[in-house]
Coordinates of C-alpha atoms and ligand atoms in Angstrom, one line a residue:
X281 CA -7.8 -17.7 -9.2
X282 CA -9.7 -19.6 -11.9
X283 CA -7.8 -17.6 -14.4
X284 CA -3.9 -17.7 -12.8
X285 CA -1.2 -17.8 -15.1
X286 CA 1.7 -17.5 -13.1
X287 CA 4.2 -16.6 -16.2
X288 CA 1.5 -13.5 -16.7
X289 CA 2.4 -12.1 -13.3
X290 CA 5.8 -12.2 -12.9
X291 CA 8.0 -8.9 -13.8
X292 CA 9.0 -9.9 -17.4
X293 CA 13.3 -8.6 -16.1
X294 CA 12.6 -11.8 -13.6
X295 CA 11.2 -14.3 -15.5
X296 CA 14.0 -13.9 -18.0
X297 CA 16.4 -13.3 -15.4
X298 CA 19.9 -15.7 -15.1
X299 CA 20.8 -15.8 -11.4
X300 CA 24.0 -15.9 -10.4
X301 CA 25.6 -19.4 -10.1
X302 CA 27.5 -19.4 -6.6
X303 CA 30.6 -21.3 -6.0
X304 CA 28.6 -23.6 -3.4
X305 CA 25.6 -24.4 -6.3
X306 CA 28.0 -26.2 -8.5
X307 CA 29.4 -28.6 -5.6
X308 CA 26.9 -29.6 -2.8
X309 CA 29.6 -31.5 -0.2
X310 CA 30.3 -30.6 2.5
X311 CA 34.2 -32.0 2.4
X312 CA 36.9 -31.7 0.1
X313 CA 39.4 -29.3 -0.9
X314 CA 37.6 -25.8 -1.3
X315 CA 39.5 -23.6 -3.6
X316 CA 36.7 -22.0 -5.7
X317 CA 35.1 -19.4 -3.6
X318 CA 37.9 -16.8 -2.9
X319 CA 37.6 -17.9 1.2
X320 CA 40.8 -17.2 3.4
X321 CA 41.3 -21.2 4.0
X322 CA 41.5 -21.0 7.8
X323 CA 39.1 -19.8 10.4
X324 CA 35.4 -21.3 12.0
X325 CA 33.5 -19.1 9.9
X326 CA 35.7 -18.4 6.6
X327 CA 33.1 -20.7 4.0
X328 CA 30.3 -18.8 2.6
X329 CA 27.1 -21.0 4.0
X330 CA 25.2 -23.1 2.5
X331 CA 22.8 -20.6 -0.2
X332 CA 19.2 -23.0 -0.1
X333 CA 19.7 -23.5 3.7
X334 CA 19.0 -27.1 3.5
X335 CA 19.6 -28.4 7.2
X336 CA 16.7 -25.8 8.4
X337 CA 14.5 -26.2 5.8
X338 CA 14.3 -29.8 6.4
X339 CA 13.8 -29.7 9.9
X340 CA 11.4 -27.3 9.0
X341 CA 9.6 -29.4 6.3
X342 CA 9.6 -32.5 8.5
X343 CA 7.9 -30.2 11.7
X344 CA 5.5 -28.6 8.8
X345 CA 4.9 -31.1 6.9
X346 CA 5.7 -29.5 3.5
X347 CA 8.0 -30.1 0.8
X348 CA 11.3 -28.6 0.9
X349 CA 11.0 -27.1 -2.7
X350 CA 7.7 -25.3 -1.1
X351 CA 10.5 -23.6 1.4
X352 CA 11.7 -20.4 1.0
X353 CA 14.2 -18.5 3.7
X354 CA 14.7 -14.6 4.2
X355 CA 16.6 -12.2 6.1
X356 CA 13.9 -11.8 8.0
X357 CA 9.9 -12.1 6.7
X358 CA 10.5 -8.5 5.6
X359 CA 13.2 -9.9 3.0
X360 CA 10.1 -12.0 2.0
X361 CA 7.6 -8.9 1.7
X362 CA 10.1 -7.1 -0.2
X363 CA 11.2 -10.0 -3.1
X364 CA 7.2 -10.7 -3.6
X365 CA 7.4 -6.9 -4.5
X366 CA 10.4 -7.4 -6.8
X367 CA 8.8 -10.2 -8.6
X368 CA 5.6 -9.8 -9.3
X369 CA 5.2 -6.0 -9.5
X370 CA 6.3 -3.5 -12.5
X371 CA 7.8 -0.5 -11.2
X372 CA 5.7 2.2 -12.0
X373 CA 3.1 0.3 -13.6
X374 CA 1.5 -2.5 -11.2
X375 CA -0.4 -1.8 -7.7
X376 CA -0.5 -4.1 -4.7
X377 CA -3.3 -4.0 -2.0
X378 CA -3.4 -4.2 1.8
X379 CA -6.4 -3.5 3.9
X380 CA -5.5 -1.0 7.0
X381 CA -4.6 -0.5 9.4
X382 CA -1.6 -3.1 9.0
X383 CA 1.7 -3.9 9.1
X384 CA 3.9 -0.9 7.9
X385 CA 6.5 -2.7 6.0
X386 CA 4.1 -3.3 3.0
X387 CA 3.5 0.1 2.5
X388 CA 7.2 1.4 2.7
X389 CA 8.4 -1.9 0.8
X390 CA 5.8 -0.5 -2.0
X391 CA 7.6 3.2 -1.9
X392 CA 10.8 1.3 -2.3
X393 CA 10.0 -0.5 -5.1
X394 CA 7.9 2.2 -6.6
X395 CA 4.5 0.5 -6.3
X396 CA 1.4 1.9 -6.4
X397 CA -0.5 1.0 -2.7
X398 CA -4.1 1.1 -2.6
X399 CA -5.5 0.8 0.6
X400 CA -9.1 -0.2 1.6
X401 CA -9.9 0.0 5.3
X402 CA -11.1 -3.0 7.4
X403 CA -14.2 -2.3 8.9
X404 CA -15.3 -1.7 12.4
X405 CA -14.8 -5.2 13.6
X406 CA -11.5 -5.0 11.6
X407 CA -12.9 -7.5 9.0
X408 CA -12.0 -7.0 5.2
X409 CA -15.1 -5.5 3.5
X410 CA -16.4 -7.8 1.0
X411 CA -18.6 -5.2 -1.5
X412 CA -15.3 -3.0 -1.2
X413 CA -13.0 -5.1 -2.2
X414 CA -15.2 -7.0 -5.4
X415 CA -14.3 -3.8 -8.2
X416 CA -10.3 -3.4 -7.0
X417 CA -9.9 -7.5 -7.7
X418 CA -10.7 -6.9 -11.6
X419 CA -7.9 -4.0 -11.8
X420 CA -5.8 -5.5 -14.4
X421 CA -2.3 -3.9 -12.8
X422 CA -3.5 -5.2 -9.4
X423 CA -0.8 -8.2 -9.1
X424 CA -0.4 -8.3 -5.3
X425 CA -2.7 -8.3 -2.1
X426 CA -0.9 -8.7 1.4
X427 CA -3.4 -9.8 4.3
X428 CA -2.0 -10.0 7.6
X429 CA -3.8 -12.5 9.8
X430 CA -3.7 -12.3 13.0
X431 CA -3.8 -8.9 12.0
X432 CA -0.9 -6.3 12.8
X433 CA -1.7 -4.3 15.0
X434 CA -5.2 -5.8 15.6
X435 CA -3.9 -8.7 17.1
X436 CA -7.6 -10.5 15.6
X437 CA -7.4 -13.0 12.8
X438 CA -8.8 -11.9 9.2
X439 CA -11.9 -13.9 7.8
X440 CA -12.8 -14.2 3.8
X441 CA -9.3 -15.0 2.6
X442 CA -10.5 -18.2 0.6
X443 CA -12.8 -15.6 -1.0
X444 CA -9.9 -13.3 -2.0
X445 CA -7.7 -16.4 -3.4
X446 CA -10.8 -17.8 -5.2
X447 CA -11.8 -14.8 -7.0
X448 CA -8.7 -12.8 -7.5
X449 CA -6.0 -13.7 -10.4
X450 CA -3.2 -12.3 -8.5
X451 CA -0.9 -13.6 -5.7
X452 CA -2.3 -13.2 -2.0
X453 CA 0.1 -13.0 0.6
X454 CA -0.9 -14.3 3.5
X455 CA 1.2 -12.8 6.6
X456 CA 1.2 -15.3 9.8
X457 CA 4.0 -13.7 11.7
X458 CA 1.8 -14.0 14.7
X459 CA 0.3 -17.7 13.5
X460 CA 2.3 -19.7 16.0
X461 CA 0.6 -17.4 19.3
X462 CA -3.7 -18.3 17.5
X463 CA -5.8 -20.9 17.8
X464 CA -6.3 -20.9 14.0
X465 CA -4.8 -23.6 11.4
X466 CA -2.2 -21.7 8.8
X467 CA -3.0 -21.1 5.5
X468 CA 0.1 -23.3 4.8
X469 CA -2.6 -26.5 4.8
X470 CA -4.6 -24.9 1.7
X471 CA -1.0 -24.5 -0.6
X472 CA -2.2 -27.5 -2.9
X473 CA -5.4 -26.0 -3.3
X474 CA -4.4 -22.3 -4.3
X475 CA -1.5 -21.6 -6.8
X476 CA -1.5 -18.1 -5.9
X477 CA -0.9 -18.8 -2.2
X478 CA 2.2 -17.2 -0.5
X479 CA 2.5 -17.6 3.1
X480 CA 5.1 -15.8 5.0
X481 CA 5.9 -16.7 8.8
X482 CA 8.9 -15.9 11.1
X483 CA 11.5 -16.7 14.0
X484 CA 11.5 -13.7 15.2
X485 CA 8.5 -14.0 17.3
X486 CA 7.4 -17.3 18.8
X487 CA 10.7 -18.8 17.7
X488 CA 12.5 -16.0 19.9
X489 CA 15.2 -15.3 17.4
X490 CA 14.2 -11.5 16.1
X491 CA 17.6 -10.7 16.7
X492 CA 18.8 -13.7 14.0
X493 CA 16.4 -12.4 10.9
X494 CA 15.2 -15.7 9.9
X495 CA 12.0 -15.3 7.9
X496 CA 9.7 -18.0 6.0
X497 CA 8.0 -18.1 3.1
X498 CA 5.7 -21.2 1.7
X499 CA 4.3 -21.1 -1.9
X500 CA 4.0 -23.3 -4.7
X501 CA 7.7 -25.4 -6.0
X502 CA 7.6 -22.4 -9.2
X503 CA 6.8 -19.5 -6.9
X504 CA 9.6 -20.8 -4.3
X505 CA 12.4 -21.1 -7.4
X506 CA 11.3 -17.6 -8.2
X507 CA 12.1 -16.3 -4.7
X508 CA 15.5 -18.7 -4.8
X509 CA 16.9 -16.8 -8.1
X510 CA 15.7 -13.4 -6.9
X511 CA 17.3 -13.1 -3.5
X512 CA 21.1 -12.4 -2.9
X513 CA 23.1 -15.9 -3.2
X514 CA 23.9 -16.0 0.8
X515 CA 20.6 -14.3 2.1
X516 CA 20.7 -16.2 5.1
X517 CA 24.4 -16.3 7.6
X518 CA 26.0 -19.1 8.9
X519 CA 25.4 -18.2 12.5
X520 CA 21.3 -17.2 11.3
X521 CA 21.3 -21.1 10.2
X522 CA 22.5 -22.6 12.8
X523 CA 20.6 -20.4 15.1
X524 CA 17.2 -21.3 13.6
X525 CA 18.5 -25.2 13.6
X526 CA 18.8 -25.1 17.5
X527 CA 15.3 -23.2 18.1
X528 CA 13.6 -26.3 15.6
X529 CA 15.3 -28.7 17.3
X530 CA 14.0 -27.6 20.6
X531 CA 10.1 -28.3 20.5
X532 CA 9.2 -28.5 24.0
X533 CA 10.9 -24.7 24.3
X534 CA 9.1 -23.6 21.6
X535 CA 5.5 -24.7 22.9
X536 CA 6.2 -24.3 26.2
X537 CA 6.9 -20.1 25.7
X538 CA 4.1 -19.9 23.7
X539 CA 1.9 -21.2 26.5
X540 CA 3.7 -19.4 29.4
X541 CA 2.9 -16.1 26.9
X542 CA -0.7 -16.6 25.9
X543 CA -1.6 -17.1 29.8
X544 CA -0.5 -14.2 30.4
X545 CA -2.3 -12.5 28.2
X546 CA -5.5 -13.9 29.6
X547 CA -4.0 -12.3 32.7
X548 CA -3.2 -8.8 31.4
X549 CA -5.6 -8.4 29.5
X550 CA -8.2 -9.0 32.9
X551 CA -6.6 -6.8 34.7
X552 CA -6.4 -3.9 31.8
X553 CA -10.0 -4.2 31.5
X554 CA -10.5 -3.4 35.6
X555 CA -8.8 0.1 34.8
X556 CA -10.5 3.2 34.5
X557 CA -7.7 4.4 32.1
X558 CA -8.7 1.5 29.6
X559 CA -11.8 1.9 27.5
X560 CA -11.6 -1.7 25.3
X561 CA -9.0 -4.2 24.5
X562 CA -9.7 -5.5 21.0
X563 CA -9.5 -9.7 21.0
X564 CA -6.3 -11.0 19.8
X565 CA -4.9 -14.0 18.4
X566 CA -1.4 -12.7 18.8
X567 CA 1.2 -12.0 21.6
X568 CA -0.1 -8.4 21.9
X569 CA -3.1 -6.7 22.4
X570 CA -4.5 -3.7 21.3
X571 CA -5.9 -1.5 24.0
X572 CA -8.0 1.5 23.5
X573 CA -7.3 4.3 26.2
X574 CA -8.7 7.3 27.4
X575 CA -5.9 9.3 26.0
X576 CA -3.3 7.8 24.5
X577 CA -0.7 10.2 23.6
X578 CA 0.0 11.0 27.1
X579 CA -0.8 7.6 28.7
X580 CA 2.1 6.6 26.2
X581 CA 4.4 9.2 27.3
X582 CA 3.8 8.9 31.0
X583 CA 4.7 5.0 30.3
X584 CA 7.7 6.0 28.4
X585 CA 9.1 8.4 31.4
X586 CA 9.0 5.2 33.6
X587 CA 10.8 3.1 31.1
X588 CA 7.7 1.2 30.1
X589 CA 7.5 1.2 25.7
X590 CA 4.5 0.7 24.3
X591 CA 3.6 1.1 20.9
X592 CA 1.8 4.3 20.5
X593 CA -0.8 3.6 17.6
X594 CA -3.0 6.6 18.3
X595 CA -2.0 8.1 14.6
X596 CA -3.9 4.8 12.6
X597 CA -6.6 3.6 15.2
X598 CA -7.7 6.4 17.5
X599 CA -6.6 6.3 21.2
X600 CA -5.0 3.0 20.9
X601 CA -2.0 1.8 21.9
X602 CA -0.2 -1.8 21.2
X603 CA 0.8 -3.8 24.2
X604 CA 3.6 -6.8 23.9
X605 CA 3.1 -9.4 26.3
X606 CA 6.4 -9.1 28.3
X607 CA 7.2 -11.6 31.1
X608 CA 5.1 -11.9 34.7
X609 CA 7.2 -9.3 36.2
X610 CA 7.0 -6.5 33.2
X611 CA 3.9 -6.8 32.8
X612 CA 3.0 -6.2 36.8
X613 CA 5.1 -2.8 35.7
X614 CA 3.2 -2.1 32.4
X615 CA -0.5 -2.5 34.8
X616 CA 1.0 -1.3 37.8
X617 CA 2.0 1.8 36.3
X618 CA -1.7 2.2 34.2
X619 CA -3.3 1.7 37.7
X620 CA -1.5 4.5 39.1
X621 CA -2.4 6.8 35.9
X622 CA -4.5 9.8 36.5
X623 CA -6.1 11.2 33.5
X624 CA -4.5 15.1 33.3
Ligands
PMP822 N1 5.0 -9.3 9.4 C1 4.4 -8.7 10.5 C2 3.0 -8.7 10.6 C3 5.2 -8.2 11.6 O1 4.6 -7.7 12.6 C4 6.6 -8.2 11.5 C5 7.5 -7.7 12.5 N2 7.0 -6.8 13.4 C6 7.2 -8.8 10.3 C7 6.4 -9.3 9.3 C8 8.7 -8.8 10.1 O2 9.2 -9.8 10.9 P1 10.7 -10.3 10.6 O3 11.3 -9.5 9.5 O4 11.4 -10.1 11.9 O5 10.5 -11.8 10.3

């Protein structure tokens, strides 16, 4: 970091890049006489919304605490992943880093994009390996590291990031889908300390909207303008607005499910670790848990044939499967049905 030079990093096409002006950037109002935007003039939802999504973000900076030019909305946080991609990474020339196993849209957003992936494994206690990870920071084409913390599908948080932002020239992405569910601060606190901080974190899981695709990002004021010119002008709906605006608005909701969810994941994960079926449930800071099984191919399938769906994870940590934390009564299902289980 004690090298950053943001202009250095961003894909030379971007940094020179004229985004389109929308009709709604030249005149902020909301009333008025529109006749500029090719809209059919009657109708509830006939205006294009607003592009920089200002109502949420404000609620947003005012619950956060951080400035609404640090504010950056997606469709979704994989709209995020995928613009960090288009702006910092040369097709065919610059790599980005995750450390396995993780979430799968980095590595697919990378084949989109036509970035080379490396990939360094965490190590046993699913911890980034310091020693591995020294020699890849000084690759010069290296522009882009995504950690995932809590950690996807791990469920545990992800130590050494201040040692990856301090010694690393690069942008680190700093995934907190799952922040809202740990006991741990967000990364977002640290943003005036580290100008190659992103931090991404979404509705779609705490927030309860994963149907509305409302994802976060929170960088530096440059890095957020980047992102602004980058994305398509209306990235965000109307309805996805408005929808996000209610869940904000509606604290007690908000911190209330996220207690109701986390007890009872003290719950299932006690009465997991009673089963003979269950070998170790790896701690989690998130609304899952990762559970190693005795064979998890079949145990998946059985659960599957009674309308139980898992997340089968045997193929990237062995015997393992991901478990949601569903509602009192799906869960009595989920370890109802692993009770009865007979190993075949
Ligand atoms: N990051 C992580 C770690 C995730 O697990 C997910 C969704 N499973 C996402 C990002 C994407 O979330 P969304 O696009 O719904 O915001």
């Amino acid at each position: 970091m004690k090298d950053f030079n943001l202009e250095n990093l961003v894909r030379p096409n971007i940094l020179q890049l004229k985004p389109y002006s929308s009709a709604r950037d030249e005149y902020e109002g909301n009333t008025g006489v529109f006749l500029d935007a090719n809209e059919n003039p009657f109708g509830n939802l006939n205006r294009y919304p607003d592009p920089y999504q200002k109502e949420v973000k404000e609620q947003l900076s005012t619950i956060k605490r951080i400035p609404v030019s640090q504010i950056f909305l997606g469709n979704g946080s994989d709209e995020v992943i995928d613009l960090a991609f288009r702006i910092f990474c040369t097709p065919g020339r610059d790599k980005a880093l995750v450390f396995t196993p993780t979430y799968g849209m980095y590595e697919v957003s990378a084949n989109i994009n036509n970035i080379e992936l490396l990939q360094l494994p965490l190590n046993k206690d699913f911890q980034i390996d310091k020693n591995a990870v020294i020699p890849v920071l000084k690759d010069e084409n290296l522009k882009l590291i995504f950690i995932c913390s809590p950690n996807n599908p791990t469920g545990n948080s992800i130590e050494n990031i201040d040692f990856i932002l301090e010694n690393f020239n690069g942008i680190v992405f700093v995934d907190e889908a799952y922040i809202d569910f740990s006991p741990r601060k967000s990364w977002s606190e640290k943003l005036d300390q580290y100008p190659n901080l992103i931090i991404s974190q979404t509705f779609s899981k705490a927030r309860g909207l994963a149907a509305v695709r409302v994802g976060i990002a929170y960088s530096s004021p440059e890095i957020i303008a980047l992102f602004n010119k980058t994305k398509p002008p209306y990235n965000v709906s109307q309805l996805n607005q408005e929808a996000a605006l209610v869940a904000l608005v509606d604290e007690k909701k908000y911190h209330d499910e996220i207690q109701a969810i986390l007890k009872e994941k003290v719950r299932v994960e006690k009465a997991l670790a009673k089963l003979p079926v269950v070998k170790n449930i790896y701690p989690s800071d998130a609304n899952f848990i990762l559970a190693e099984v005795t064979e998890a191919d079949k145990i998946y399938n059985n659960l599957v044939e009674q309308k139980i769906i898992t997340r089968n994870r045997n193929n990237i940590v062995a015997n393992c499967i991901r478990v949601t934390i569903g509602t009192p009564q799906e869960n009595d299902q989920l370890i109802a049905a692993l009770k009865a289980y007979k190993n075949r």
